[in-house]
Each structure stands twice: as structure tokens, then as C-alpha cells.
């Protein structure tokens, strides 16, 4: 006996409403509030020009956890800066969709205004905030360091990027040198010595503030620049002399 799939009448009604040229913004949003909305209804809604002319509907389609990727991923390219940020910060959005939204945002960073970058630095995901650590505006870099999603690993990676990758070769190291939180982290202190982006005077200030244990650990690093190595050796000799 061949079994046939039972068709849910409510699913048909959802799809019919989603594809209707008469659908209102509120009706579209009411459908999108349902996390069990069938994919066929989401596809019909995404293809409905009447519904998709409302930006909030477009954003909610992208954010819907059941939206098919052939619907959500192309739609991402049509989102504005803060709409993309919203997608990236919404917990229910699938990880690959968030990643795609962040990729689009990162590709636009050089083109968007300083004010938008400042807001992103303060409120965006860890990945975006990390990209803004290398911004050419000092206040944007400063805001990125205060982002609640910022991680020590992201800061170390930003420090170790070659100077040729960024025009902001001085802001991040200088801010970190005096930062009340990140400036006290051992891995960041060592990365500051390794990155080769500190002025000699700042390098001297840093080595004076570090423990002998940290200095000796940094001295064993293969990538330690000559100027930092010289400052380290001078500081260690001075401490040895004082002990004698």
C-alpha cells in the first residue's frame, strides 16, 4: 500500500497568504513571528514584491531560522549596515547566515561613514569589532577595544598583522600600552613587543613595567624585533646589576 503525505491545510493557507499581492506589512510580520513557518511559505514571501518592499520584512526573512539559504543569502546583499549588524547579533540566526552578513559588512567597511564604523565598533560581533581594531580613526579603534565581545586572541591577531595591511599602524599598540584592562594581559604585552609597531620610547616604558619572568619569556620568542630585544636585554642587565 502506497502511503501519501498528509497535506496540512494550514500550510497551504500560509503559503497562499505569503504569496498574495494583497498581503500587508503586518500580515507578513505576523507570519515571520512563527518559528514553525514552512519553508514554502518563506519562499513565497521572499518572492512577493508587495511584501518585500518593506525593509523590516526583508530583514525578518533573512533572520528567520527556517529561511532556505537560497532565499536568505542573496537577500543579505540588499541589507544596510545596521540591518546586517542586527542579523549578526540575533541569536536565532543560523551561524552561516551570520557569517555571510559579517562578510558583507567587512567588505563595506572602507566605504561606510566614520559614525557607522564607530557604532559597529561599540555594538557589533567580536569578528567585526576585531576588524575595526585596525581602523584609521583613533576613536573607532578605542571603541572596538571596549566592545563587550572583544577577546584577547582577537587583539593579539590584530597586533601581529603586517603594517602593510593597515594604515592604522600606531593607534592600536599605543592604546593597548596604557589600557587598564587589555594592557595588563601577558599575551598582549608580549605581542606588543613582538609586533614591531611600538616606538622605542614606548618599548622602553613597556619593558620597565613587565616582570622579569615575562621579559625572559619574551626573549625566547623567535619573532622578537631587534629593537625590542635590545630593550629587553638592557632592562634585564639593569635588574641583574641592581640585585648584585
CSV table of C-alpha atoms in Angstrom, one decimal:
chain,number,residue,atom,x,y,z
A,1,UNK,CA,0.0,0.0,0.0
A,2,UNK,CA,1.4,3.4,-1.0
A,3,UNK,CA,1.3,5.9,1.7
A,4,UNK,CA,0.7,9.5,0.7
A,5,UNK,CA,1.9,12.5,2.7
A,6,UNK,CA,-0.8,14.3,4.6
A,7,UNK,CA,-1.1,17.8,3.5
A,8,UNK,CA,-1.7,20.3,6.3
A,9,UNK,CA,-4.3,22.8,5.1
A,10,UNK,CA,-2.8,25.5,7.4
A,11,UNK,CA,0.5,25.2,5.5
A,12,UNK,CA,-1.4,25.8,2.2
A,13,UNK,CA,-3.1,28.9,3.7
A,14,UNK,CA,0.3,30.2,5.0
A,15,UNK,CA,1.8,29.8,1.5
A,16,UNK,CA,-1.2,31.4,-0.2
A,17,UNK,CA,-1.1,34.4,2.2
A,18,UNK,CA,2.7,34.7,1.8
A,19,UNK,CA,2.3,34.9,-2.0
A,20,UNK,CA,-0.7,37.2,-2.0
A,21,UNK,CA,-0.3,40.6,-3.7
A,22,UNK,CA,-2.7,41.9,-1.1
A,23,UNK,CA,-0.6,41.0,1.9
A,24,UNK,CA,0.0,43.8,4.4
A,25,UNK,CA,3.3,44.5,6.2
A,26,UNK,CA,1.7,43.5,9.5
A,27,UNK,CA,0.4,40.2,8.0
A,28,UNK,CA,3.9,39.4,6.6
A,29,UNK,CA,5.4,40.1,10.0
A,30,UNK,CA,2.8,38.0,11.8
A,31,UNK,CA,3.8,35.1,9.6
A,32,UNK,CA,7.5,35.7,10.3
A,33,UNK,CA,7.0,35.7,14.0
A,34,UNK,CA,6.2,32.0,13.7
A,35,UNK,CA,9.3,29.9,14.1
A,36,UNK,CA,7.4,26.9,12.6
A,37,UNK,CA,6.6,28.7,9.4
A,38,UNK,CA,7.0,26.3,6.5
A,39,UNK,CA,9.9,26.9,4.1
A,40,UNK,CA,7.5,27.0,1.1
A,41,UNK,CA,5.7,30.0,2.8
A,42,UNK,CA,9.1,31.7,3.4
A,43,UNK,CA,10.0,31.2,-0.3
A,44,UNK,CA,6.6,32.6,-1.4
A,45,UNK,CA,7.1,35.6,0.9
A,46,UNK,CA,10.6,36.2,-0.4
A,47,UNK,CA,9.3,36.2,-4.0
A,48,UNK,CA,6.4,38.5,-3.1
A,49,UNK,CA,7.3,42.1,-4.3
A,50,UNK,CA,4.5,43.6,-2.3
A,51,UNK,CA,5.8,42.1,1.0
A,52,UNK,CA,9.5,42.6,0.3
A,53,UNK,CA,9.2,46.3,-0.4
A,54,UNK,CA,9.0,46.7,3.4
A,55,UNK,CA,12.6,46.7,4.7
A,56,UNK,CA,11.5,45.2,8.1
A,57,UNK,CA,10.0,42.3,6.2
A,58,UNK,CA,13.2,41.8,4.2
A,59,UNK,CA,15.3,41.8,7.4
A,60,UNK,CA,13.0,39.4,9.2
A,61,UNK,CA,13.0,36.9,6.3
A,62,UNK,CA,16.9,36.9,6.5
A,63,UNK,CA,16.7,36.4,10.2
A,64,UNK,CA,14.2,33.6,10.2
A,65,UNK,CA,15.8,30.4,11.4
A,66,UNK,CA,13.9,28.3,8.8
A,67,UNK,CA,14.6,30.5,5.8
A,68,UNK,CA,16.2,28.5,3.0
A,69,UNK,CA,19.7,29.5,2.2
A,70,UNK,CA,18.8,30.3,-1.5
A,71,UNK,CA,16.4,32.9,0.0
A,72,UNK,CA,18.4,34.4,2.9
A,73,UNK,CA,21.9,34.5,1.5
A,74,UNK,CA,21.1,36.5,-1.7
A,75,UNK,CA,18.9,38.8,0.3
A,76,UNK,CA,21.8,39.7,2.6
A,77,UNK,CA,23.4,41.7,-0.1
A,78,UNK,CA,20.5,44.1,-0.1
A,79,UNK,CA,20.7,44.9,3.6
A,80,UNK,CA,22.0,48.2,5.0
A,81,UNK,CA,24.8,48.5,7.6
A,82,UNK,CA,22.8,48.3,10.8
A,83,UNK,CA,20.5,45.7,9.4
A,84,UNK,CA,23.5,43.5,8.7
A,85,UNK,CA,24.7,44.1,12.3
A,86,UNK,CA,21.3,43.1,13.6
A,87,UNK,CA,21.4,39.9,11.6
A,88,UNK,CA,24.9,39.1,13.1
A,89,UNK,CA,23.8,39.7,16.7
A,90,UNK,CA,20.4,37.8,16.6
A,91,UNK,CA,20.9,34.5,18.5
A,92,UNK,CA,18.3,32.6,16.4
A,93,UNK,CA,20.0,33.3,13.1
A,94,UNK,CA,22.0,30.3,11.8
A,95,UNK,CA,25.7,30.6,12.1
A,96,UNK,CA,26.5,30.5,8.4
A,97,UNK,CA,23.9,33.3,7.7
A,98,UNK,CA,25.5,35.4,10.5
A,99,UNK,CA,29.0,34.8,8.9
A,100,UNK,CA,27.7,35.8,5.5
A,101,UNK,CA,26.2,39.0,6.9
A,102,UNK,CA,29.6,39.8,8.6
A,103,UNK,CA,31.4,39.1,5.4
A,104,UNK,CA,29.3,41.7,3.5
A,105,UNK,CA,29.8,44.2,6.3
A,106,UNK,CA,33.5,43.7,6.3
A,107,UNK,CA,33.7,44.2,2.6
A,108,UNK,CA,32.0,47.6,3.0
A,109,UNK,CA,34.0,48.9,6.0
A,110,UNK,CA,36.1,51.3,3.9
A,111,UNK,CA,33.0,52.7,2.2
A,112,UNK,CA,30.8,53.4,5.2
A,113,UNK,CA,30.9,56.5,7.3
A,114,UNK,CA,33.1,57.0,10.4
A,115,UNK,CA,29.9,57.3,12.5
A,116,UNK,CA,28.6,54.0,11.3
A,117,UNK,CA,32.0,52.3,11.9
A,118,UNK,CA,32.0,53.8,15.4
A,119,UNK,CA,28.6,52.3,16.2
A,120,UNK,CA,29.8,48.9,14.8
A,121,UNK,CA,32.9,49.1,16.9
A,122,UNK,CA,30.8,49.5,20.0
A,123,UNK,CA,28.0,47.1,19.3
A,124,UNK,CA,28.9,44.5,16.6
A,125,UNK,CA,30.1,40.9,16.9
A,126,UNK,CA,33.6,40.0,18.0
A,127,UNK,CA,34.7,39.3,14.4
A,128,UNK,CA,33.7,42.7,13.2
A,129,UNK,CA,35.0,44.6,16.2
A,130,UNK,CA,38.3,42.9,15.7
A,131,UNK,CA,38.5,44.1,12.1
A,132,UNK,CA,37.8,47.7,13.4
A,133,UNK,CA,40.9,47.4,15.7
A,134,UNK,CA,42.8,48.4,12.5
A,135,UNK,CA,40.6,51.3,11.6
A,136,UNK,CA,42.2,54.6,10.5
A,137,UNK,CA,40.2,56.6,13.0
A,138,UNK,CA,41.5,56.6,16.6
A,139,UNK,CA,38.1,56.8,18.3
A,140,UNK,CA,36.9,53.8,16.3
A,141,UNK,CA,39.9,51.7,17.5
A,142,UNK,CA,39.3,52.9,21.1
A,143,UNK,CA,35.6,51.9,20.8
A,144,UNK,CA,36.4,48.5,19.4
A,145,UNK,CA,38.6,47.8,22.4
A,146,UNK,CA,35.6,48.4,24.7
A,147,UNK,CA,33.3,46.2,22.7
A,148,UNK,CA,31.8,43.6,25.1
A,149,UNK,CA,32.5,40.8,22.6
A,150,UNK,CA,36.2,41.6,22.2
A,151,UNK,CA,38.7,38.8,23.0
A,152,UNK,CA,42.3,38.7,23.9
A,153,UNK,CA,43.0,36.4,21.0
A,154,UNK,CA,41.5,38.9,18.5
A,155,UNK,CA,43.6,41.7,19.8
A,156,UNK,CA,46.8,39.6,19.5
A,157,UNK,CA,46.0,38.7,15.9
A,158,UNK,CA,45.3,42.3,15.0
A,159,UNK,CA,48.6,43.4,16.6
A,160,UNK,CA,50.5,40.8,14.6
A,161,UNK,CA,49.1,41.7,11.2
A,162,UNK,CA,51.8,43.2,9.0
A,163,UNK,CA,51.9,47.0,8.9
A,164,UNK,CA,51.2,46.9,5.1
A,165,UNK,CA,47.7,45.5,5.9
A,166,UNK,CA,46.6,48.7,7.6
A,167,UNK,CA,47.2,52.4,7.7
A,168,UNK,CA,46.5,52.5,11.4
A,169,UNK,CA,49.9,51.2,12.4
A,170,UNK,CA,50.2,53.3,15.6
A,171,UNK,CA,46.7,53.6,17.2
A,172,UNK,CA,46.2,50.0,18.5
A,173,UNK,CA,49.7,49.5,20.1
A,174,UNK,CA,49.6,52.9,21.7
A,175,UNK,CA,46.1,52.4,23.1
A,176,UNK,CA,47.0,49.0,24.4
A,177,UNK,CA,50.1,50.2,26.1
A,178,UNK,CA,48.0,52.3,28.5
A,179,UNK,CA,44.8,50.3,28.5
A,180,UNK,CA,43.5,49.5,32.1
A,181,UNK,CA,42.2,46.1,31.0
A,182,UNK,CA,44.0,44.7,27.9
A,183,UNK,CA,47.3,46.3,28.7
A,184,UNK,CA,47.7,44.1,31.7
A,185,UNK,CA,47.3,40.8,29.8
A,186,UNK,CA,50.6,38.9,29.5
A,187,UNK,CA,49.9,37.6,26.0
A,188,UNK,CA,49.1,41.1,24.8
A,189,UNK,CA,52.2,42.6,26.4
A,190,UNK,CA,54.4,40.0,24.6
A,191,UNK,CA,52.5,40.6,21.3
A,192,UNK,CA,53.2,44.4,21.8
A,193,UNK,CA,56.9,43.6,22.0
A,194,UNK,CA,56.8,41.2,19.0
A,195,UNK,CA,54.7,43.3,16.7
A,196,UNK,CA,57.4,45.8,15.9
A,197,UNK,CA,54.9,48.7,15.9
A,198,UNK,CA,55.9,50.4,19.1
A,199,UNK,CA,58.2,53.4,19.2
A,200,UNK,CA,61.5,52.8,21.0
A,201,UNK,CA,60.4,55.1,23.8
A,202,UNK,CA,57.2,53.1,24.3
A,203,UNK,CA,59.0,49.8,24.1
A,204,UNK,CA,61.3,51.0,26.9
A,205,UNK,CA,58.2,52.1,29.0
A,206,UNK,CA,56.7,48.6,28.4
A,207,UNK,CA,59.7,46.6,29.4
A,208,UNK,CA,60.2,48.6,32.6
A,209,UNK,CA,56.6,47.6,33.6
A,210,UNK,CA,57.0,43.9,33.0
A,211,UNK,CA,58.0,41.3,35.4
A,212,UNK,CA,61.4,39.6,34.9
A,213,UNK,CA,59.6,36.3,34.2
A,214,UNK,CA,57.6,37.9,31.4
A,215,UNK,CA,60.7,39.5,30.0
A,216,UNK,CA,62.7,36.3,29.9
A,217,UNK,CA,59.7,34.5,28.3
A,218,UNK,CA,59.5,37.2,25.6
A,219,UNK,CA,63.2,37.0,25.0
A,220,UNK,CA,62.8,33.4,23.8
A,221,UNK,CA,60.3,34.4,21.1
A,222,UNK,CA,61.6,33.9,17.5
A,223,UNK,CA,59.8,36.9,16.1
A,224,UNK,CA,61.1,39.4,18.6
A,225,UNK,CA,62.3,42.5,16.6
A,226,UNK,CA,65.9,43.7,17.2
A,227,UNK,CA,64.8,47.0,18.8
A,228,UNK,CA,62.6,45.1,21.4
A,229,UNK,CA,65.3,42.5,22.0
A,230,UNK,CA,67.8,45.3,22.7
A,231,UNK,CA,65.4,47.0,25.2
A,232,UNK,CA,64.8,43.7,26.9
A,233,UNK,CA,68.4,42.8,27.3
A,234,UNK,CA,69.2,46.3,28.6
A,235,UNK,CA,66.4,46.0,31.2
A,236,UNK,CA,67.4,42.5,32.3
A,237,UNK,CA,71.1,43.6,32.7
A,238,UNK,CA,70.0,46.6,34.8
A,239,UNK,CA,67.9,44.4,37.0
A,240,UNK,CA,70.8,41.9,37.4
A,241,UNK,CA,73.1,44.7,38.4
A,242,UNK,CA,70.7,46.0,41.0
A,243,UNK,CA,70.4,42.6,42.5
A,244,UNK,CA,74.2,42.4,42.8
